[in-house]
Short mmCIF file of C-alpha atoms in Angstrom, two decimals:
data_model
loop_
_atom_site.label_atom_id
_atom_site.label_comp_id
_atom_site.label_asym_id
_atom_site.label_seq_id
_atom_site.Cartn_x
_atom_site.Cartn_y
_atom_site.Cartn_z
CA MET A 1356 108.69 87.58 112.36
CA LYS A 1357 112.39 87.15 111.71
CA LEU A 1358 113.41 86.84 108.10
CA ALA A 1359 116.46 85.01 106.84
CA GLY A 1360 118.15 84.55 103.52
CA LYS A 1361 119.06 86.92 100.79
CA CYS A 1362 116.97 88.00 97.82
CA LEU A 1363 116.97 91.11 95.66
CA LEU A 1364 113.83 92.41 93.99
CA THR A 1365 114.22 95.06 91.32
CA CYS A 1366 111.88 97.99 91.50
CA ALA A 1367 109.81 98.21 88.36
CA VAL A 1368 107.46 101.11 88.86
CA THR A 1369 107.96 104.84 89.24
CA TRP A 1370 105.18 106.70 90.94
CA GLY A 1371 106.19 110.23 90.22
CA VAL A 1372 105.93 111.33 93.82
CA ALA A 1373 108.81 113.61 94.75
CA MET A 1374 109.85 113.50 98.42
CA PRO A 1375 113.14 115.36 98.97
CA THR A 1376 115.43 114.06 101.70
CA ALA A 1377 115.33 116.17 104.84
CA SER A 1378 118.36 118.26 105.72
CA ALA A 1379 120.39 117.33 108.77
CA GLY A 1380 120.17 120.76 110.43
CA ASP A 1381 116.40 121.04 110.49
CA PRO A 1382 115.09 117.61 109.61
CA GLN A 1383 111.61 118.72 108.69
CA ALA A 1384 112.54 121.85 106.81
CA GLY A 1385 113.06 120.03 103.55
CA THR A 1386 110.22 117.51 103.85
CA PRO A 1387 107.23 118.77 101.92
CA PRO A 1388 103.65 117.89 102.79
CA ILE A 1389 101.97 115.09 100.86
CA ARG A 1390 99.76 116.62 98.19
CA PRO A 1391 96.24 115.25 97.77
CA GLU A 1392 96.95 114.29 94.16
CA GLN A 1393 99.81 112.08 95.40
CA PHE A 1394 97.69 110.20 97.91
CA ALA A 1395 96.24 107.40 95.77
CA LYS A 1396 99.57 106.57 94.17
CA LEU A 1397 101.35 106.45 97.51
CA GLN A 1398 98.65 104.25 98.97
CA ALA A 1399 98.93 101.80 96.07
CA LEU A 1400 102.72 101.86 96.31
CA ILE A 1401 102.70 100.82 99.96
CA LYS A 1402 99.79 98.38 100.17
CA PRO A 1403 100.26 94.78 99.03
CA ASP A 1404 99.18 93.99 95.51
CA ALA A 1405 96.43 91.45 95.01
CA GLY A 1406 98.18 88.12 95.14
CA GLU A 1407 101.40 89.54 96.54
CA ASP A 1408 101.16 87.40 99.63
CA GLN A 1409 100.19 83.88 98.58
CA TRP A 1410 100.21 82.75 102.20
CA ALA A 1411 97.33 85.14 102.87
CA LYS A 1412 95.07 82.99 100.70
CA ILE A 1413 95.20 80.13 103.21
CA PRO A 1414 92.21 80.21 105.59
CA TRP A 1415 94.30 80.48 108.74
CA VAL A 1416 92.67 79.86 112.09
CA THR A 1417 94.07 82.23 114.72
CA ASP A 1418 93.06 80.24 117.79
CA LEU A 1419 95.15 77.13 118.49
CA TRP A 1420 92.55 75.54 120.73
CA GLN A 1421 89.87 76.06 118.10
CA ALA A 1422 92.22 74.49 115.55
CA ARG A 1423 92.54 71.45 117.80
CA GLN A 1424 88.77 71.09 117.92
CA ILE A 1425 88.42 71.42 114.16
CA ALA A 1426 91.23 68.95 113.54
CA ALA A 1427 89.71 66.43 115.93
CA ARG A 1428 86.29 66.71 114.28
CA GLN A 1429 87.66 66.48 110.76
CA GLY A 1430 90.32 63.86 111.34
CA LYS A 1431 93.20 66.07 110.15
CA PRO A 1432 96.60 67.05 111.49
CA ILE A 1433 97.38 70.65 112.45
CA LEU A 1434 99.84 72.91 110.64
CA LEU A 1435 100.99 75.63 113.03
CA TRP A 1436 102.91 78.66 111.75
CA GLU A 1437 104.24 80.18 114.94
CA MET A 1438 106.54 83.18 114.93
CA ASP A 1439 107.76 85.93 117.19
CA GLY A 1440 105.51 88.59 115.79
CA HIS A 1441 102.23 87.12 114.64
CA PRO A 1442 102.56 85.82 111.08
CA LEU A 1443 99.32 87.55 110.13
CA GLY A 1444 99.98 90.70 112.07
CA CYS A 1445 103.66 91.53 112.12
CA THR A 1446 105.48 90.25 109.12
CA MET B 573 98.22 70.65 101.17
CA ALA B 574 97.89 73.32 103.83
CA ILE B 575 94.21 73.80 103.01
CA GLU B 576 93.12 70.32 102.00
CA ASP B 577 95.15 68.12 104.30
CA TYR B 578 95.69 70.20 107.42
CA VAL B 579 93.95 72.61 109.72
CA PRO B 580 96.23 75.63 109.27
CA VAL B 581 96.69 77.89 112.27
CA ALA B 582 98.93 80.92 112.80
CA ALA B 583 100.01 82.22 116.20
CA ASP B 584 102.38 84.62 117.93
CA ASP B 585 104.97 82.70 119.92
CA TRP B 586 105.35 85.55 122.40
CA TYR B 587 101.90 84.69 123.77
CA GLN B 588 101.90 80.96 123.21
CA ARG B 589 105.11 80.17 125.06
CA ARG B 590 104.03 82.23 128.07
CA ARG B 591 100.34 81.64 128.60
CA GLU B 592 99.56 79.66 131.72
CA ASP B 593 96.40 77.87 130.66
CA ALA B 594 95.59 74.59 128.96
CA GLU B 595 96.41 76.02 125.53
CA GLY B 596 99.85 77.18 126.58
CA GLN B 597 100.54 73.87 128.30
CA PHE B 598 99.41 71.99 125.19
CA PHE B 599 101.62 74.03 122.89
CA ARG B 600 104.69 73.64 125.09
CA ARG B 601 104.09 69.90 125.31
CA VAL B 602 104.10 69.74 121.51
CA ALA B 603 107.14 71.99 121.21
CA ASP B 604 109.10 69.98 123.77
CA GLN B 605 109.02 67.04 121.36
CA GLY B 606 111.08 69.10 118.92
CA PRO B 607 114.31 71.07 119.17
CA ARG B 608 112.75 74.27 120.58
CA LYS B 609 112.76 73.53 124.31
CA GLY B 610 112.34 77.16 125.23
CA GLU B 611 115.18 77.23 127.78
CA GLY B 612 115.29 80.50 129.63
CA GLY B 613 112.17 81.69 127.88
CA ALA B 614 113.74 81.39 124.44
CA THR B 615 111.64 81.46 121.33
CA ARG B 616 109.75 78.41 120.22
CA GLN B 617 108.91 79.79 116.82
CA GLY B 618 108.73 77.56 113.78
CA ILE B 619 106.52 75.42 111.59
CA TYR B 620 104.92 72.58 113.54
CA CYS B 621 102.82 69.69 112.22
CA PHE B 622 101.07 67.72 114.94
CA THR B 623 97.96 65.80 115.88
CA ALA B 624 94.98 67.25 117.72
CA ASP B 625 96.01 65.32 120.82
CA GLY B 626 99.53 66.71 120.73
CA GLN B 627 101.87 64.30 118.95
CA LEU B 628 104.49 66.16 116.98
CA LEU B 629 104.77 64.89 113.41
CA THR B 630 107.48 67.21 112.13
CA TYR B 631 109.09 70.57 112.88
CA LYS B 632 111.15 73.04 110.89
CA ASN B 633 112.45 76.45 111.75
CA ALA B 634 110.77 79.19 109.78
CA GLY B 635 112.40 81.35 107.16
CA GLN B 636 113.25 78.50 104.82
CA ASN B 637 112.81 78.68 101.10
CA PRO B 638 109.48 77.45 99.73
CA ASP B 639 110.83 74.09 98.54
CA VAL B 640 112.10 73.24 102.02
CA MET B 641 108.82 74.24 103.60
CA ARG B 642 106.83 72.26 101.07
CA GLU B 643 108.87 69.13 101.88
CA THR B 644 108.42 69.74 105.59
CA ILE B 645 104.66 69.81 105.19
CA ARG B 646 104.84 66.65 103.10
CA ASP B 647 106.94 64.99 105.82
CA GLY B 648 104.24 65.85 108.32
CA LEU B 649 101.60 64.27 106.14
CA ARG B 650 103.65 61.13 105.68
CA ALA B 651 104.08 60.85 109.46
CA TRP B 652 100.32 61.39 109.87
CA GLN B 653 99.56 58.63 107.37
CA ARG B 654 101.77 56.22 109.30
CA LEU B 655 99.58 56.60 112.38
CA PRO B 656 96.98 53.90 113.02
CA GLU B 657 93.82 54.60 111.07
CA ASP B 658 91.65 54.65 114.17
CA ARG B 659 93.68 57.61 115.47
CA ARG B 660 93.17 59.53 112.25
CA LYS B 661 89.40 59.09 111.91
CA PRO B 662 87.12 62.13 112.33
CA GLY B 663 86.00 62.18 115.94
CA ALA B 664 88.67 59.76 117.12
CA ILE B 665 89.98 62.53 119.35
CA THR B 666 87.76 64.79 121.44
CA VAL B 667 88.84 68.26 122.48
CA GLU B 668 86.69 70.03 125.07
CA ASP B 669 86.25 73.78 125.11
CA LEU B 670 89.11 75.73 126.64
CA ALA B 671 88.38 76.54 130.26
CA ASN B 672 89.86 79.60 131.97
CA PRO B 673 92.04 81.10 129.23
CA ASP B 674 94.91 83.04 130.72
CA PRO B 675 93.64 86.64 130.77
CA GLN B 676 97.16 88.04 130.85
CA TYR B 677 97.77 86.74 127.34
CA ALA B 678 94.35 87.12 125.78
CA ARG B 679 93.88 90.09 123.49
CA THR B 680 90.63 91.06 121.84
CA PRO B 681 89.74 94.29 120.07
CA PRO B 682 88.20 96.90 122.38
CA PRO B 683 84.39 96.59 122.50
CA GLY B 684 82.89 98.93 119.95
CA GLY B 685 86.39 99.87 118.86
CA LEU B 686 88.01 100.32 115.47
CA VAL B 687 90.40 97.88 113.78
CA VAL B 688 92.66 99.34 111.12
CA ASN B 689 95.06 97.45 108.87
CA VAL B 690 98.55 98.91 108.78
CA TYR B 691 101.00 98.22 105.95
CA THR B 692 104.63 99.30 105.86
CA ARG B 693 106.97 99.13 102.90
CA ILE B 694 110.47 100.33 102.13
CA LEU B 695 110.54 102.78 99.25
CA ASP B 696 113.27 104.29 97.16
CA HIS B 697 113.95 107.29 95.00
CA GLU B 698 113.94 107.00 91.25
CA GLN B 699 114.29 109.92 88.93
CA ASP B 700 111.76 112.43 90.20
CA GLY B 701 109.63 110.04 92.16
CA LEU B 702 109.34 107.17 94.58
CA CYS B 703 109.25 103.47 93.86
CA ARG B 704 109.29 100.29 95.89
CA GLY B 705 112.64 99.57 97.49
CA THR B 706 114.99 96.62 97.29
CA CYS B 707 116.23 94.71 100.30
CA SER B 708 119.04 92.28 101.04
CA VAL B 709 116.87 90.43 103.57
CA ARG B 710 114.48 87.87 102.09
CA GLY B 711 110.99 89.33 102.14
CA GLY B 712 112.17 92.72 103.34
CA GLU B 713 110.80 94.38 100.24
CA ALA B 714 107.28 93.08 100.87
CA ALA B 715 104.54 95.04 102.61
CA ALA B 716 104.75 94.35 106.34
CA ARG B 717 101.50 94.13 108.27
CA ASP B 718 100.12 95.17 111.63
CA HIS B 719 96.87 96.45 113.10
CA LEU B 720 95.90 99.65 114.86
CA TRP B 721 93.25 99.38 117.56
CA LEU B 722 91.26 102.39 118.73
CA THR B 723 88.76 102.23 121.54
CA GLU B 724 85.20 103.37 120.98
CA ALA B 725 85.85 106.58 122.90
CA GLU B 726 88.99 107.24 120.87
CA TRP B 727 87.46 106.92 117.43
CA LYS B 728 84.46 108.95 118.53
CA SER B 729 86.84 111.67 119.66
CA LEU B 730 87.90 112.10 116.02
CA ILE B 731 84.50 113.58 115.15
CA PRO B 732 83.87 117.12 116.42
CA ASP B 733 80.61 117.48 118.36
CA ASP B 734 79.26 120.13 116.03
CA PRO B 735 81.40 119.81 112.92
CA LYS B 736 81.65 122.77 110.56
CA PRO B 737 83.46 122.72 107.21
CA GLY B 738 86.93 124.18 107.56
CA GLU B 739 87.10 123.59 111.29
CA ARG B 740 90.59 122.46 112.35
CA VAL B 741 91.41 120.56 115.52
CA PRO B 742 94.48 118.71 116.70
CA LEU B 743 94.38 114.96 116.23
CA PRO B 744 93.37 113.69 119.70
CA ALA B 745 96.48 113.10 121.74
CA ALA B 746 95.83 109.43 122.51
CA VAL B 747 95.30 108.58 118.86
CA ALA B 748 98.29 110.62 117.75
CA GLU B 749 100.61 109.02 120.25
CA ARG B 750 99.49 105.50 119.38
CA ILE B 751 100.00 106.03 115.66
CA LEU B 752 103.36 107.72 116.11
CA ARG B 753 104.89 105.43 118.74
CA PHE B 754 103.59 102.06 117.64
CA HIS B 755 102.77 102.22 113.95
CA LEU B 756 105.32 104.50 112.32
CA THR B 757 107.96 101.82 112.72
CA ASP B 758 110.07 99.81 110.29
CA ASN B 759 108.78 96.27 110.72
CA THR B 760 109.72 95.18 107.24
CA ARG B 761 112.56 92.90 108.35
CA GLY B 762 111.30 91.71 111.73
CA GLU B 763 109.85 92.81 115.03
CA PRO B 764 110.50 96.54 115.26
CA PRO B 765 111.61 98.67 118.18
CA MET B 766 108.77 100.97 119.18
CA TRP B 767 109.28 104.66 119.90
CA ARG B 768 109.37 105.82 123.50
CA ARG B 769 107.18 108.75 124.39
CA ASP B 770 110.20 111.06 124.68
CA GLU B 771 111.39 110.03 121.23
CA ILE B 772 108.52 111.92 119.67
CA ARG B 773 110.67 115.01 119.09
CA SER B 774 107.96 116.99 117.36
CA GLN B 775 104.51 116.40 115.98
CA ASN B 776 101.84 118.47 114.37
CA LEU B 777 98.84 116.39 113.34
CA THR B 778 95.58 118.09 112.50
CA LEU B 779 92.07 117.08 111.56
CA THR B 780 90.20 119.39 109.20
CA VAL B 781 86.48 119.05 108.62
CA ALA B 782 86.26 118.76 104.86
CA GLU B 783 82.55 118.15 104.43
CA VAL B 784 79.41 117.95 106.52
CA THR B 785 76.13 116.56 105.20
CA PRO B 786 73.10 115.06 106.91
CA ALA B 787 74.55 111.66 106.03
CA ALA B 788 78.24 112.06 106.69
CA VAL B 789 81.16 113.95 108.13
CA ARG B 790 84.39 113.84 106.10
CA LEU B 791 87.71 114.73 107.70
CA ARG B 792 91.20 115.25 106.37
CA LEU B 793 94.20 114.33 108.53
CA ASP B 794 97.50 115.93 107.75
CA GLY B 795 100.70 116.88 109.43
CA SER B 796 104.19 115.83 110.29
CA ALA B 797 106.27 114.27 112.98
CA LEU B 798 109.90 113.73 113.85
CA LEU B 799 110.74 110.57 115.75
CA ALA B 800 114.35 110.09 116.82
CA THR B 801 116.40 108.28 119.41
CA ARG B 802 118.27 111.50 120.27
CA ALA B 803 117.06 115.05 120.77
CA ASP B 804 119.50 116.10 118.07
CA ALA B 805 118.06 114.09 115.22
CA ALA B 806 121.19 114.59 113.15
CA LYS B 807 123.04 112.44 115.70
CA ALA B 808 120.28 109.92 116.30
CA GLU B 809 120.99 106.26 115.57
CA ARG B 810 117.42 105.76 114.45
CA GLY B 811 114.73 108.13 113.33
CA PHE B 812 111.77 108.82 111.10
CA ASP B 813 111.04 112.22 109.60
CA VAL B 814 107.54 111.75 108.31
CA ARG B 815 104.57 113.48 106.69
CA LEU B 816 101.00 112.21 106.91
CA LEU B 817 97.88 112.69 104.83
CA GLY B 818 94.62 110.86 105.29
CA TYR B 819 90.87 110.80 104.93
CA ILE B 820 88.45 109.72 107.65
CA GLY B 821 84.76 109.30 107.06
CA TYR B 822 81.89 109.05 109.54
CA ASP B 823 78.47 107.70 108.62
CA ARG B 824 75.99 109.61 110.76
CA ALA B 825 73.13 107.17 110.25
CA LYS B 826 75.17 104.14 111.20
CA LYS B 827 77.14 106.12 113.78
CA ALA B 828 80.28 104.44 112.53
CA ILE B 829 83.59 105.24 110.86
CA ASP B 830 83.31 104.09 107.26
CA ARG B 831 86.68 105.27 106.00
CA PHE B 832 90.15 105.47 107.53
CA ASP B 833 92.67 105.92 104.76
CA VAL B 834 95.98 107.45 105.85
CA VAL B 835 99.47 107.39 104.38
CA ALA B 836 102.68 108.36 106.11
CA VAL B 837 105.86 108.78 104.08
CA GLY B 838 109.26 110.10 104.95
CA ASP B 839 112.91 109.35 105.55
CA HIS B 840 113.69 106.58 108.00
CA TRP B 841 117.10 105.59 109.27
CA GLY B 842 118.56 103.04 111.67
CA GLU B 843 117.59 99.57 112.78
CA GLY B 844 116.54 97.57 115.80
CA THR B 845 117.67 94.33 117.42
CA PHE B 846 115.43 92.24 115.16
CA THR B 847 115.46 94.51 112.13
CA ARG B 848 119.09 94.41 111.15
CA ARG B 849 120.50 95.15 107.73
CA ALA B 850 118.59 98.35 107.22
CA ARG B 851 119.61 100.25 104.14
CA PRO B 852 122.38 102.75 104.92
CA GLY B 853 121.48 106.37 105.44
CA ARG B 854 118.10 107.99 105.36
CA MET B 855 115.77 106.15 103.03
CA PRO B 856 112.06 106.57 102.30
CA LEU B 857 109.62 104.41 104.21
CA GLY B 858 105.86 104.35 103.65
CA VAL B 859 103.06 103.36 106.01
CA ALA B 860 99.44 103.00 104.91
CA PHE B 861 96.36 102.63 107.11
CA GLU B 862 92.96 101.33 106.02
CA LEU B 863 89.84 100.06 107.78
CA ALA B 864 89.86 96.30 108.32
CA SER B 865 86.92 94.52 106.77
CA GLY B 866 86.48 92.18 109.71
CA LYS B 867 86.30 89.26 107.29
CA ALA B 868 89.97 88.33 107.02
CA ALA B 869 91.58 85.78 109.32
CA GLY B 870 94.14 88.31 110.44
CA ASP B 871 91.68 91.05 111.35
CA LEU B 872 91.51 89.92 114.97
CA VAL B 873 95.27 89.62 115.40
CA PRO B 874 96.31 92.15 118.02
CA PRO B 875 98.74 94.94 117.27
CA GLN B 876 102.37 93.95 117.73
CA ALA B 877 102.73 96.59 120.45
CA ALA B 878 99.61 95.41 122.32
CA ARG B 879 101.79 92.87 124.10
CA GLU B 880 102.27 95.74 126.54
CA THR B 881 98.68 96.86 126.83
CA ASN B 882 99.36 99.64 129.32
CA ALA B 883 101.85 101.28 127.00
CA TYR B 884 99.73 100.71 123.91
CA PHE B 885 96.57 102.17 125.38
CA GLY B 886 98.45 104.95 127.09
CA THR B 887 97.88 103.90 130.66
CA GLY B 888 101.54 103.16 131.32
CA LYS B 889 104.35 105.45 132.39
CA ARG B 890 106.29 105.20 129.14
#
């Protein structure tokens, strides 16, 4: 999904997980393994927070033809969010 | 509005504008009423509001700010309300089941396979640790999403036949390649370039049997990889120098994977055609994998890279 516009978000949380930048000569020489005690914090850092993606709360149908059938039965119009890169799978 | 007044549907334009079945024909008929005519195979992406029988009510390109999108959806509702009442009644339109969906553009998870959520986020250094990064592209700081699909044979290959605590085996090659090439990518600003097979410059991914009980087998995944567009990574335009750590669980009674928690963190650099405005230099990028519940709307969405199924499932040349 292509993104447009400009917005800055200030980082607010430090997770205390040191990951030195790799050196140019041997890129992996300076990259330490992830320690088990770092795992949970890294996972939480990367994953979306609850409520981070408000759009995810909408009960999206992922089958356009099925959406047509539902809309016809319910007497509603269809709202289609169509992107290059599935909106629910590559955003 | 989206929930109460509409039937909301999300789709990947790459499939929709190409599929040669009634659904593809319907979508293109709707899109042709708006500005996205798809000349030369161009994108038709956007926000569409339309009737079940294919009358376009309103269209807006995506990527607008929320106020613009809210007004677009309201415009669609106003256009809907202007239609004759007998066209808007439940059951006024009948839509038969889709016959002969185009198999070339249908993607379903492999039978008996595993679906894993994949999240990617830019990170940054702060003092002695890592934090979430900032981005000049709207939404680029958010967690990007994708899915990893493993076939039944592939996820079963993760579990040694006679597991013993401490036993170490390489991560099966097919699984390793899929994770490295198609899921250790920066998709935080758009559709990412995938890694070619020869751009895996080095990899060392290992499964260690951590625990074996009558009920379960617990595995630890760890290792590293270097992905780069040139053999000399120091000169590569794009690369990812990454470490992985994860925990995989197998329920012996259910004969099923019940845990797939993996993180991959390292320095990423460069950008792709649709992921411009990457941060300069080598900056930390994090990828997290977790089992999909199967209950979310997006759980059946195919992996971005599954557009090329031969490459994704390793049956292609590259």
